[in-house]
Coordinates of C-alpha atoms in Angstrom, one line a residue:
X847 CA -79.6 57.6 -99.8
X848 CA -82.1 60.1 -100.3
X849 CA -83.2 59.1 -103.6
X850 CA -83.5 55.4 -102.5
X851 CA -85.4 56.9 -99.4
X852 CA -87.9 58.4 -102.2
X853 CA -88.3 55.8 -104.0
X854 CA -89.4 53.0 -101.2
X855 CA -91.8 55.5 -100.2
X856 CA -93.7 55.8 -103.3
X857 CA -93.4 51.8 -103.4
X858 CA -95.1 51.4 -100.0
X859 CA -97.9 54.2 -101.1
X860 CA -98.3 52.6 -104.6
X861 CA -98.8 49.2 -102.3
X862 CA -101.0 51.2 -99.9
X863 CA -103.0 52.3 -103.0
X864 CA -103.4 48.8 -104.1
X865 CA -104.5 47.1 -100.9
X866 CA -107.8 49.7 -101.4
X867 CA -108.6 49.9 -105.0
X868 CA -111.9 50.1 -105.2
X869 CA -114.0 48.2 -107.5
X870 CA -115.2 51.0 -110.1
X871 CA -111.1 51.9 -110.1
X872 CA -109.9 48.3 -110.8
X873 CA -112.4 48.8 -113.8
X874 CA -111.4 51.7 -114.9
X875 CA -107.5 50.6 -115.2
X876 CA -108.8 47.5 -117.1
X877 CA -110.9 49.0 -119.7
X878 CA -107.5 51.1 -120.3
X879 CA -105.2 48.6 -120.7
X880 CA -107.9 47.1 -123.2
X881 CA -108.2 49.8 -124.8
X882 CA -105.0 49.8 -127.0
X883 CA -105.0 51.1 -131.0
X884 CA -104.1 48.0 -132.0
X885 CA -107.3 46.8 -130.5
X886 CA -109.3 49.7 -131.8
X887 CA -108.4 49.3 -135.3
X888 CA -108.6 45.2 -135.5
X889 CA -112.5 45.7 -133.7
X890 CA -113.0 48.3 -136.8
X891 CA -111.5 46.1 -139.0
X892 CA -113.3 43.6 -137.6
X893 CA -116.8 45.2 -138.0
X894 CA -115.8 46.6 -141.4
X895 CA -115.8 42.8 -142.7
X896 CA -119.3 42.8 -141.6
X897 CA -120.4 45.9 -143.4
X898 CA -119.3 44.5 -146.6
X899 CA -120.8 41.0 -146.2
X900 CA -124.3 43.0 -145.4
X901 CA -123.8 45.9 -148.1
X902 CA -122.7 42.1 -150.4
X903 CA -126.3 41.2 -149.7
X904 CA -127.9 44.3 -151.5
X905 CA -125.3 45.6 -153.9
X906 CA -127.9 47.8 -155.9
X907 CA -128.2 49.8 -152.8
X908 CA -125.6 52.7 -152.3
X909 CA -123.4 52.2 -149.1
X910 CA -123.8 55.6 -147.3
X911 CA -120.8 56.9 -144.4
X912 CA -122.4 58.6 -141.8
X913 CA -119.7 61.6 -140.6
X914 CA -117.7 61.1 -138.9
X915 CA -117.7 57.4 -137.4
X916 CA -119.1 55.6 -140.1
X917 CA -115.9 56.3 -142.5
X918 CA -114.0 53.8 -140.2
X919 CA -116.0 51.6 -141.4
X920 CA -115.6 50.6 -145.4
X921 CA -113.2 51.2 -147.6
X922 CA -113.4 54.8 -149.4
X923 CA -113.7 53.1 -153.2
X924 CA -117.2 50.9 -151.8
X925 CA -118.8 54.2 -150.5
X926 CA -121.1 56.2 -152.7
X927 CA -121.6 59.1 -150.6
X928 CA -121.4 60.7 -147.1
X929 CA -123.9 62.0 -144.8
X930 CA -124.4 63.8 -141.4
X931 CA -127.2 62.9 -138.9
X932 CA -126.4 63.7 -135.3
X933 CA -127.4 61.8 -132.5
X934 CA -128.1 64.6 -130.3
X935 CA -131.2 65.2 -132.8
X936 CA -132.6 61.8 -131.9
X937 CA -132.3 62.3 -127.9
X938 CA -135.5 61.8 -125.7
X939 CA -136.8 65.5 -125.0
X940 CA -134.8 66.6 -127.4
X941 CA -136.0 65.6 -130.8
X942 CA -134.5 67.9 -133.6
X943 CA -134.5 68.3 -137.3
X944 CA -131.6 70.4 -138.6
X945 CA -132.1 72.4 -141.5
X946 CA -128.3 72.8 -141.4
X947 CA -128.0 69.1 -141.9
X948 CA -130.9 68.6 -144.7
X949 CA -128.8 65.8 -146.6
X950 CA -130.9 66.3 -149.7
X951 CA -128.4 64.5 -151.5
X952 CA -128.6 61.3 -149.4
X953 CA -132.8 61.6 -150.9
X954 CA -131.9 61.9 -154.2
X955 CA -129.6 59.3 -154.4
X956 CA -132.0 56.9 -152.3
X957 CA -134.4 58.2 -154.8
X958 CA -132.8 57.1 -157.6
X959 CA -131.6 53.5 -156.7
X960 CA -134.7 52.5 -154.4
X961 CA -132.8 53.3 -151.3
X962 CA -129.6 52.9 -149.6
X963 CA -126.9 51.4 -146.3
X964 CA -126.3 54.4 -143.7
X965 CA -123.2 52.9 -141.7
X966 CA -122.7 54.5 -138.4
X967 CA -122.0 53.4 -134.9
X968 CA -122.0 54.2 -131.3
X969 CA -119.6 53.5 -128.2
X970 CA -121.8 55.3 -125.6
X971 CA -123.2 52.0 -124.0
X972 CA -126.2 51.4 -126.7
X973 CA -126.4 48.8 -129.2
X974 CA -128.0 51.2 -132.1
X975 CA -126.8 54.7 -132.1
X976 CA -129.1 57.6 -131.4
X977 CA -128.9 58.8 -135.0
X978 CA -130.2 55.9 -136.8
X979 CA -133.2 54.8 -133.8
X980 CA -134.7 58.8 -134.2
X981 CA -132.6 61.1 -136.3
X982 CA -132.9 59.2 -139.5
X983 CA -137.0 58.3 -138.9
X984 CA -137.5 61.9 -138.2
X985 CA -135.6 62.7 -141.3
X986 CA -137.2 60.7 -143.4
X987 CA -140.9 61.2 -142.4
X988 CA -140.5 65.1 -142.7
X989 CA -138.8 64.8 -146.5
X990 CA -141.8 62.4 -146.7
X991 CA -144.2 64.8 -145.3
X992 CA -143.1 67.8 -147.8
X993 CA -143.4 65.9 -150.4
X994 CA -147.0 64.6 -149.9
X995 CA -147.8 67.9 -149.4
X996 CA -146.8 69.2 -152.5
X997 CA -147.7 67.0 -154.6
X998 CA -151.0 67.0 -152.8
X999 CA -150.9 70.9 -154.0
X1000 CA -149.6 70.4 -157.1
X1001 CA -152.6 68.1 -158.1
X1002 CA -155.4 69.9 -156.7
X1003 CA -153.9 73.3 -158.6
X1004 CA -152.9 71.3 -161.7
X1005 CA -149.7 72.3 -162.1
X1006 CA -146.9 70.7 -164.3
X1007 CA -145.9 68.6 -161.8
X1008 CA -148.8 66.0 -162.6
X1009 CA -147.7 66.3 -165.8
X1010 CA -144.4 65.5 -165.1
X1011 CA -145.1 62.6 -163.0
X1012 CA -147.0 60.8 -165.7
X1013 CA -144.1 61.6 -168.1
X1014 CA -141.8 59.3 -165.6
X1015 CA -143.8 56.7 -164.9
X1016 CA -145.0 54.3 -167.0
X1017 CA -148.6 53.5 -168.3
X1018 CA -149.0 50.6 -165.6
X1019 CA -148.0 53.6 -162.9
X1020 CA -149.7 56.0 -163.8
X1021 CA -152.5 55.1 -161.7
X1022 CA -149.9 55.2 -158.7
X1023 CA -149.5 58.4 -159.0
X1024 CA -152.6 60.0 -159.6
X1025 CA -152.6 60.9 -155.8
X1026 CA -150.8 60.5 -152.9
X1027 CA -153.3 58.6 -150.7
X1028 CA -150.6 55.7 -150.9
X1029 CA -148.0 57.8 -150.1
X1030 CA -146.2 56.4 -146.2
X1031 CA -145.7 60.1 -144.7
X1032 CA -145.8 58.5 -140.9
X1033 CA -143.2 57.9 -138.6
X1034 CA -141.5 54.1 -138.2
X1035 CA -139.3 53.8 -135.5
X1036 CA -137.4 50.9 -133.8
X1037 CA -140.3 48.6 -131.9
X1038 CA -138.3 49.1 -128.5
X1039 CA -138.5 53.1 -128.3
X1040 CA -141.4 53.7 -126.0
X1041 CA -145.2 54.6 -127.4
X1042 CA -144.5 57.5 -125.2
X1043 CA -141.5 59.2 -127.4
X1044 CA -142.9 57.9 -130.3
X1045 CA -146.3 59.8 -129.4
X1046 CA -144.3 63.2 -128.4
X1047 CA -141.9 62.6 -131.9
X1048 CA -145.5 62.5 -133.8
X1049 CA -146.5 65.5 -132.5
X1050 CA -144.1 67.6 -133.6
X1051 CA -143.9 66.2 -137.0
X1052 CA -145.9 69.1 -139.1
X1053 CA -143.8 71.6 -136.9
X1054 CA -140.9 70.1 -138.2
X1055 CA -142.5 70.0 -141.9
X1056 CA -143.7 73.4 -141.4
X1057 CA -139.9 74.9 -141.1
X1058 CA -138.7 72.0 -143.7
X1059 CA -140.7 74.4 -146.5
X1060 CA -139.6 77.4 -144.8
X1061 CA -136.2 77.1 -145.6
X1062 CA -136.2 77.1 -149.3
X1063 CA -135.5 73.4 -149.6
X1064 CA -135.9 72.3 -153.9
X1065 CA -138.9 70.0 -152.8
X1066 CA -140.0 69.9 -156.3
X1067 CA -137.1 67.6 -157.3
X1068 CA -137.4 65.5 -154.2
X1069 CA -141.2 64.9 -155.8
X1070 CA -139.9 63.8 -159.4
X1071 CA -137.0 61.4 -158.0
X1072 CA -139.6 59.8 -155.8
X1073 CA -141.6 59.4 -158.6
X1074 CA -138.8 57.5 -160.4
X1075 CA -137.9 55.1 -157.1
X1076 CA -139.9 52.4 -158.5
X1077 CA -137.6 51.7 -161.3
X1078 CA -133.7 50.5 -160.1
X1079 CA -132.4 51.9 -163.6
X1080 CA -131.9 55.0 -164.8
X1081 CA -134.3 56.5 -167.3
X1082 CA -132.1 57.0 -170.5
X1083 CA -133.2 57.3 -174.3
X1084 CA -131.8 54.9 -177.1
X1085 CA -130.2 56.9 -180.1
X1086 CA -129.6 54.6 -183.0
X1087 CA -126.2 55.0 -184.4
X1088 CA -125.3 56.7 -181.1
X1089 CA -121.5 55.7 -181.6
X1090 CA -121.0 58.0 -184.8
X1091 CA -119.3 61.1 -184.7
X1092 CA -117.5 60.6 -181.6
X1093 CA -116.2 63.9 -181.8
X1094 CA -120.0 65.2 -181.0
X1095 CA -120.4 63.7 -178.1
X1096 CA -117.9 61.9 -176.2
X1097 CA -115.7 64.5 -174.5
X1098 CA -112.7 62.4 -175.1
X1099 CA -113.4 59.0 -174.1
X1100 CA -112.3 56.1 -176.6
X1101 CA -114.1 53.0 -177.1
X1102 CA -111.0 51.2 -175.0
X1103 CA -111.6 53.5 -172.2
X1104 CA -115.4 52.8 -172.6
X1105 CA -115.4 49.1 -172.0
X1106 CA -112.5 49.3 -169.2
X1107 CA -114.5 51.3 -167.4
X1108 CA -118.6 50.4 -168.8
X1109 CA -119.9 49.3 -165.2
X1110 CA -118.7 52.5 -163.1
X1111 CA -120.3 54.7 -166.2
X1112 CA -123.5 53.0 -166.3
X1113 CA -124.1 52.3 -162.8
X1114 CA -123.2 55.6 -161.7
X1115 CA -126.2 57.3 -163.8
X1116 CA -126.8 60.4 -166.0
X1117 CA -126.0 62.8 -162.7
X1118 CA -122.5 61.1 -162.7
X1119 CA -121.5 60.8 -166.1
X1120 CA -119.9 63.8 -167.3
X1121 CA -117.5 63.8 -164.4
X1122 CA -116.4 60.2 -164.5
X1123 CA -115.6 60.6 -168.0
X1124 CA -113.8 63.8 -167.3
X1125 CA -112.0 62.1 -164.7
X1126 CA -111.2 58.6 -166.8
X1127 CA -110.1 61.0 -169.8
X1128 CA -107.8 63.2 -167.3
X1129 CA -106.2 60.2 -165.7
X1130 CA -105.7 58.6 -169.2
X1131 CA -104.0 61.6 -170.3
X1132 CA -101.6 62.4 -167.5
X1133 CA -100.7 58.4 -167.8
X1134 CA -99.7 58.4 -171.5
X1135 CA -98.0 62.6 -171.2
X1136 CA -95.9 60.9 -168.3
X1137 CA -94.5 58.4 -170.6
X1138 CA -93.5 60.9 -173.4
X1139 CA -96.7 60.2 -175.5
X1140 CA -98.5 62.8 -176.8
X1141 CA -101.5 63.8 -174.5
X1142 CA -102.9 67.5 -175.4
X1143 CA -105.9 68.4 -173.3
X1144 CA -109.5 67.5 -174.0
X1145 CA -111.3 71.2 -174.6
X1146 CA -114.7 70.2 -173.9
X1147 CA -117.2 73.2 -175.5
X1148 CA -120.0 75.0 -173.2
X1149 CA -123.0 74.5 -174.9
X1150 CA -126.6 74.5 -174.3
X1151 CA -127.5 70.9 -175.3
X1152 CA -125.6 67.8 -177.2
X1153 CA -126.0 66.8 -180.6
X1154 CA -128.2 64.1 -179.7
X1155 CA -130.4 66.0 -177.7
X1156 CA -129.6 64.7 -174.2
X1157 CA -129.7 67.0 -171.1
X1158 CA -128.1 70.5 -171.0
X1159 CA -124.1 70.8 -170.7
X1160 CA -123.1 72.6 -167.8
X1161 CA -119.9 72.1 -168.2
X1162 CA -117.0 70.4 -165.4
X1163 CA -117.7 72.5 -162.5
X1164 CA -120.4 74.6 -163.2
X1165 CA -124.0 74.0 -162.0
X1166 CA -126.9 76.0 -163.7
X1167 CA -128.7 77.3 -160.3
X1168 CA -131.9 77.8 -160.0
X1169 CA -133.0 81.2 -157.3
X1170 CA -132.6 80.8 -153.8
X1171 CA -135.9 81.4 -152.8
X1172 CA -137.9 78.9 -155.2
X1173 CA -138.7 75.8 -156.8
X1174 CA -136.7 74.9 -159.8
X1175 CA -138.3 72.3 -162.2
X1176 CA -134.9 70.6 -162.6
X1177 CA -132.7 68.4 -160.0
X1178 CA -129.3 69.7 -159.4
X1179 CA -127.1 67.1 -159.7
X1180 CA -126.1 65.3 -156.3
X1181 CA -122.5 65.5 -156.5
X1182 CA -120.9 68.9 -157.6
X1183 CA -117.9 68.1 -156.8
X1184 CA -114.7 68.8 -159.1
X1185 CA -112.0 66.7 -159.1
X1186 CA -108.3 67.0 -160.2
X1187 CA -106.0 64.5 -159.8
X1188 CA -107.8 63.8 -156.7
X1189 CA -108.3 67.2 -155.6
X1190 CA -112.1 67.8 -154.6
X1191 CA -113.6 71.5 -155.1
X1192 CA -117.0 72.3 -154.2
X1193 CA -118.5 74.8 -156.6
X1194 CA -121.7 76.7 -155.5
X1195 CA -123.9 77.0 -158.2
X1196 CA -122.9 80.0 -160.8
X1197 CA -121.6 82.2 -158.1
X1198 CA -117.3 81.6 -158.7
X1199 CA -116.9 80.6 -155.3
X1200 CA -115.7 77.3 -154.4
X1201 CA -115.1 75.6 -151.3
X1202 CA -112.4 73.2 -149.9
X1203 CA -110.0 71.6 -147.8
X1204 CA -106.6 72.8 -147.8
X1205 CA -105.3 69.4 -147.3
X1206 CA -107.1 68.2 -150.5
X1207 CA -105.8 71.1 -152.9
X1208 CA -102.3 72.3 -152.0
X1209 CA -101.3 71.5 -155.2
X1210 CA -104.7 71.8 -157.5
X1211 CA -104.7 75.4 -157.6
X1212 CA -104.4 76.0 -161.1
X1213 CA -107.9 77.2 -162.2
X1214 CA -108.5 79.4 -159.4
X1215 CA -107.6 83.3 -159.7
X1216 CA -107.8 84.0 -156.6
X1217 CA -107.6 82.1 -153.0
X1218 CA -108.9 83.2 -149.1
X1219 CA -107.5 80.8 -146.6
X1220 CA -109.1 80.4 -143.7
X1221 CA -106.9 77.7 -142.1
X1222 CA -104.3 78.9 -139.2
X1223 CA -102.7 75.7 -139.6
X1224 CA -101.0 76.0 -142.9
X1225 CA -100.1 78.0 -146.0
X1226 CA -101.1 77.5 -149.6
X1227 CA -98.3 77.5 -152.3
X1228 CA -98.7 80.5 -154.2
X1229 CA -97.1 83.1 -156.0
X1230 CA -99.9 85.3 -156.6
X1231 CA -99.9 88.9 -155.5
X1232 CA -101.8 90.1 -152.3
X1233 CA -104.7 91.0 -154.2
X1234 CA -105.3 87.9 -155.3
X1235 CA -104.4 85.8 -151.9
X1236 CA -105.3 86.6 -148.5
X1237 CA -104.6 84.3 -145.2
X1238 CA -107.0 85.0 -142.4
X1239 CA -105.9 82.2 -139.6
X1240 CA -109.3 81.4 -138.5
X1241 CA -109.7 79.2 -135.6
X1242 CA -112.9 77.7 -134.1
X1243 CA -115.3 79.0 -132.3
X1244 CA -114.3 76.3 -129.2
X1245 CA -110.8 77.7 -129.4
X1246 CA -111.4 81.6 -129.8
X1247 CA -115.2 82.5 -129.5
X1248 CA -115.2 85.7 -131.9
X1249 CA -112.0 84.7 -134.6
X1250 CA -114.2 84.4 -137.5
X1251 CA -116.3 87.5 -136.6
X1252 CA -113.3 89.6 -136.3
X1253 CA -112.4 88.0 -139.9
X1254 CA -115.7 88.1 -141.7
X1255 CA -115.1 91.9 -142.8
X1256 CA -111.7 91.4 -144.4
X1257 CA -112.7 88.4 -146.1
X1258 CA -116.2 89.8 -147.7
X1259 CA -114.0 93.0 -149.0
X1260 CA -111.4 90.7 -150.4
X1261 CA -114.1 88.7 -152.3
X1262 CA -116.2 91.8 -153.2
X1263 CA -113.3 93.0 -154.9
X1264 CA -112.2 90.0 -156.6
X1265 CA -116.0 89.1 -158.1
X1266 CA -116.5 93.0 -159.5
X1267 CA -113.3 91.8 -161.6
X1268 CA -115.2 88.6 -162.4
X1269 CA -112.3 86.0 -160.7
X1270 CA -113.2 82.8 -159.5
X1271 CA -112.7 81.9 -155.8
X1272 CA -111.8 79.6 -153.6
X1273 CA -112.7 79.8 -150.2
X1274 CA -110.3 77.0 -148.2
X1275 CA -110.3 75.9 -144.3
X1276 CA -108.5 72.9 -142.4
X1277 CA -111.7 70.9 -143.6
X1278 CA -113.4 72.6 -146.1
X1279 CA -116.5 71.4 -143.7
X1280 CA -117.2 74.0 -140.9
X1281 CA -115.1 77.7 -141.1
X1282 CA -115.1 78.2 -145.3
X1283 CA -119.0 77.3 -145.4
X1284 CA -119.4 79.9 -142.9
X1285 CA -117.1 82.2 -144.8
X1286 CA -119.1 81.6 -147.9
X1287 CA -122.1 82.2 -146.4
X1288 CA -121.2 85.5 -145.3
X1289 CA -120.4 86.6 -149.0
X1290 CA -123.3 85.1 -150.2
X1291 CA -125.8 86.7 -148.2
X1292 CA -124.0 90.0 -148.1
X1293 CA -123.0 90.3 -151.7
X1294 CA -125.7 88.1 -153.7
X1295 CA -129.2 88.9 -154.4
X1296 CA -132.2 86.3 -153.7
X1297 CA -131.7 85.1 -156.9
X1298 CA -128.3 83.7 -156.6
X1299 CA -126.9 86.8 -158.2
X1300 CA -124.1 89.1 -157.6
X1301 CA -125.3 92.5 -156.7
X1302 CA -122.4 94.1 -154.8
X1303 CA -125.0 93.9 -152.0
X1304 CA -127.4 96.1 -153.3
X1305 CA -130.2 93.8 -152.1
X1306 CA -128.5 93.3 -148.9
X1307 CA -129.3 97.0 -148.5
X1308 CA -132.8 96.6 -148.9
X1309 CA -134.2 93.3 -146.8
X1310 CA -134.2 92.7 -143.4
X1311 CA -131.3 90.0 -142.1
X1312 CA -133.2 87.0 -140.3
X1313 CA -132.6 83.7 -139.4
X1314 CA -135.0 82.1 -141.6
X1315 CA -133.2 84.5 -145.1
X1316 CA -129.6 83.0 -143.6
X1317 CA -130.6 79.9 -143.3
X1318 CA -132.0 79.6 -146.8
X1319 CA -129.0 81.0 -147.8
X1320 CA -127.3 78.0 -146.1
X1321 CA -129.6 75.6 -147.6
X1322 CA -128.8 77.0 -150.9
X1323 CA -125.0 76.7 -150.2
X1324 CA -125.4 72.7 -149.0
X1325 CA -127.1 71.7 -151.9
X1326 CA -123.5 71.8 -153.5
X1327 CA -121.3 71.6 -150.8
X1328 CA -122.5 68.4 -149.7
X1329 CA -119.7 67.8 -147.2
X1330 CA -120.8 71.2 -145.0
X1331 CA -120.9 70.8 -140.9
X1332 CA -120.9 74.1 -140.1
X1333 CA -120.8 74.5 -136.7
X1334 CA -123.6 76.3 -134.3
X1335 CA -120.8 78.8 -132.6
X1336 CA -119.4 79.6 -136.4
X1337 CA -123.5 80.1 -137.3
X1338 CA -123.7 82.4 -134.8
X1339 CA -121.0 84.5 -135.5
X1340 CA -122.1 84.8 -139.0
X1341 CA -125.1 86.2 -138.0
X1342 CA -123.8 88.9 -135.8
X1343 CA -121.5 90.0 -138.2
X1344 CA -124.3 90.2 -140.7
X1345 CA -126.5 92.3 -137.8
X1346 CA -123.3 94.4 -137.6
X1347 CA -123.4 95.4 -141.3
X1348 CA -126.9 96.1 -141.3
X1349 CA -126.5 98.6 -138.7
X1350 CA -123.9 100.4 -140.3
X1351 CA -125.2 100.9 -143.4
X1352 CA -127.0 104.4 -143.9
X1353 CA -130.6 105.0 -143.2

C-alpha cells in the first residue's frame, strides 16, 4: 500500500510539473531528446560529405584538421596535417596570438603548395567559428608581417637571403622579389566583423609582430618557402641516369614499390620522401617476413649527402637542429614524425628525447633505451630495469593543480642521468599533446644550453630564467612536436619549478 501510495504521488507531481512547464524548459527537454549520438554522428557524417566535395574542388590544396573538432570531420587518410587555433584568441576584447600555438608547420606547408582547407567548426550558436573569422586572420597577417620585415632587413643589409631568393625564383620572378612593396602584410577579415574590431585588431598588429620575433621563431625559412609559393611543384633537379645504382640511393625501394606507390611519393615533396619510403619499405618487409619469405632489414647509412648530390641525410628520426636562439639558413622539415608500424614518435631535434602518446606506442618501444611515463592512466610494457623506466602518474593541472610540479624534479634527474650515458628518451603522456611537452620542456631548459646542447645545465647556472627564454625554448620544442597543446596551468607549473631551481642553486 505504501509503495502504491508513493508512486501516485510522484504521478500527480510529475502531472503537476507538466501543467507548468515553462516555455525555455519545454525547450530544453526537446533539444535533449534531439540530441541523440546517432544524430550527432549522421550530422558529422553528413557535413563530412561536404568537406570532401569542397576539398574535391581544390585537390592541390592540403586539407588541414583544426584540433580538436575539425578531426570529426574527414577521414584520417584525406588529411595532410593538423593544426590548433583557438577561438578564444579571436574573441572581441580579447584578440590574442599565441606563441604556444605558432603552427609554423601549417606556413610551410601552405607555403609550399600555394595554400591550404583548415576544417573546423562551432556549435556555440554562430555560423563561422571564432577561430577561423579572427584567430586565423590574426595569424596569418603577423607570419606576414615578420616576414616583410625581414626580408625588408635582409635587402637593405644585403644579406644572403637576396641571394637566396633569386636562386628560387625564376628569371621572369626575379623582379617580384626584388622588394617587398607587393608583399599583403594587412589584415582581411570576414566583411560582417565590425570596422570597429577590425580597427582595434589593426592596432595591435606590430605588438603582436613585435613578440612574434621575440620568441625565436625560424622566420628565415618562412621567407624562402614564401618565396617558392608561386610555383604548385616542388623544386627538384633532373639527374640523368638517376635509376643506376640503386643501391646508392634508394634506401630499399624497388621499382614495383615505386610505381605502386609514384603519386603519394611525388606529391608529398622532398620534405616527405625519406619517411614514406621508409615506411613503404617497412610495411613491404613485415608483409613478405610474415609469409615466410625472406625480409632482412633495410640498414640505411648516416651520411652527409647522397651520391647524387641531393640534400643532406639526416637519417629516420633525426633532425639536424639549428640553435635555439637564431636563424638557421635551412627549413626543418615539417613533419618529424617517426613512424613504426603506425606508431608516431616525435623527435626533438638532436637532443635524444622524444615525445608521445602512450596509446600510440605500447608496443613500438624497441629503439628507445629508456622511457618516463607521465600517464596515471596506464603502464608501458617493459622489462627494463628502474634505471631505465620511471612512472610518474601525472595528472592535469584541472584535476590536481601542483601534480606535475611535485614531478618535475624526479623526472629531470631521471633524464639527466640517462643523457650523461648518452640513451635516447622517450618522454610519454595520455596524449603526447599537453603533460610530456611540458616535461620536455623542463629538461630542455634545465639541462640544454642555448644552442640546443646538452650541458648538464651548466648554462642553466648562468642565465636568468624568463618567460620570454622558456618560451623560446617551447618554440623550439613545437617546431618538431607539431601536435603540442600544452596547457596554460601545465606552463605555469613549469615555470615555478624552474624559479625553484634557480633559487637553490648556489650563489
Amino acid at each position: 500500500m505504501a509503495a502504491a501510495a508513493a508512486a501516485a504521488a510522484a504521478a500527480a507531481e510529475h502531472a503537476a510539473e507538466e501543467g507548468t512547464l515553462s516555455i525555455y524548459k519545454a525547450a530544453r527537454r526537446i533539444k535533449r531528446r534531439e540530441s541523440t549520438l546517432y544524430n550527432a554522428l549522421r550530422s558529422v557524417a553528413d557535413d563530412a560529405a561536404f568537406v570532401a566535395e569542397i576539398a574535391a574542388l581544390w585537390p592541390a590544396l592540403p586539407l588541414v584538421a583544426n584540433l580538436r573538432c575539425g578531426l570529426w570531420y574527414a577521414q584520417p587518410r584525406s588529411l595532410a596535417a593538423t593544426c590548433y587555433f583557438k577561438s578564444t584568441d579571436g574573441h572581441a576584447g580579447n584578440w590574442g596570438f599565441s606563441t604556444a600555438r605558432l603552427n609554423l608547420h601549417l606556413a610551410l606547408l601552405a607555403g609550399e603548395r600555394g595554400g591550404c582547407i583548415i576544417v573546423d567548426s562551432t556549435r556555440k550558436g554562430k555560423r563561422f567559428p571564432d577561430s577561423m573569422a579572427k584567430t586565423i586572420p590574426i595569424w596569418c597577417c603577423v607570419l606576414n608581417r615578420a616576414i616583410q620585415r625581414h626580408r625588408l632587413q635582409a635587402i637593405n643589409q644585403g644579406s644572403g637571403l637576396k641571394s637566396e631568393m633569386s636562386a628560387v625564383a625564376s628569371n621572369g620572378d626575379a623582379e617580384e622579389y626584388s622588394g617587398s612593396s607587393n608583399w599583403d602584410s594587412s589584415v582581411h577579415l570576414p566583411v560582417w566583423v565590425l570596422e570597429t574590431e577590425k580597427n582595434a585588431i589593426e592596432g595591435r598588429i606590430e605588438e603582436w609582430t613585435d613578440l612574434f620575433e621575440s620568441c625565436g621563431a625560424d622566420i628565415h625559412s618562412l621567407a624562402l618557402v614564401a618565396t617558392q609559393r608561386t610555383s604548385s611543384e616542388f623544386s627538384w633537379r633532373y639527374i640523368p641516369g638517376a635509376g643506376d645504382d640503386e643501391e646508392s640511393w634508394a634506401r630499399g625501394l624497388t621499382p614495383t614499390l615505386f610505381w605502386k606507390h609514384s603519386y603519394d611519393l611525388l606529391d608529398g615533396g622532398p620534405d616527405l620522401c625519406n619517411q614514406l619510403v621508409a615506411d613503404i619499405v617497412e610495411k613491404d618487409r613485415v608483409y613478405r617476413a610474415q609469409r615466410g619469405e625472406h625480409s632482412p632489414q633495410v640498414i640505411v647509412k648516416h651520411a652527409k649527402c647522397s651520391s647524387h648530390g641531393l640534400e643532406p641525410y639526416t637519417g629516420d628520426h633525426t633532425i639536424i637542429t639549428q640553435p635555439m636562439n637564431s636563424n638557421p639558413s635551412t627549413i626543418a622539415p615539417a613533419n618529424t614524425q617517426y613512424s613504426n608500424g603506425g606508431h608516431v614518435v616525435f623527435w626533438i631535434g638532436t637532443s635524444n628525447l622524444a615525445v608521445a602518446s602512450t596509446m600510440q606506442v605500447a608496443d613500438g618501444l624497441a629503439d628507445m633505451d629508456c622511457i618516463l611515463n607521465c600517464d596515471s592512466t596506464s603502464r608501458l610494457p617493459s622489462s627494463s630495469s628502474e634505471d631505465s623506466y620511471l612512472e610518474l602518474p601525472i595528472v592535469g593541472s584541472k584535476d590536481e593543480r601542483f601534480s606535475l610540479l611535485k614531478n618535475l624534479p624526479k623526472a629531470v634527474s631521471f633524464a639527466k642521468k640517462n643523457l650523461i650515458a648518452g640513451r635516447k628518451m622517450l618522454l610519454c603522456c595520455q596524449n603526447g599533446e599537453d603533460i610530456s611537452i611540458c616535461v620536455a620542456l623542463a629538461i630542455i631548459t634545465r639541462l640544454f644550453s642555448d644552442t640546443g646542447c646538452f650541458d648538464c645545465g651548466e648554462s642553466f647556472m648562468r642565465r636568468d630564467i624568463t618567460k620570454l627564454e622558456m618560451r623560446k625554448r617551447l618554440v623550439f620544442i613545437c617546431k618538431y612536436a607539431i601536435n603540442a597543446r600544452p596547457s596554460r596551468g601545465n606552463l605555469r607549473q613549469v615555470y615555478g619549478f624552474l624559479c625553484n631551481e634557480k633559487e637553490q642553486l648556489p650563489c
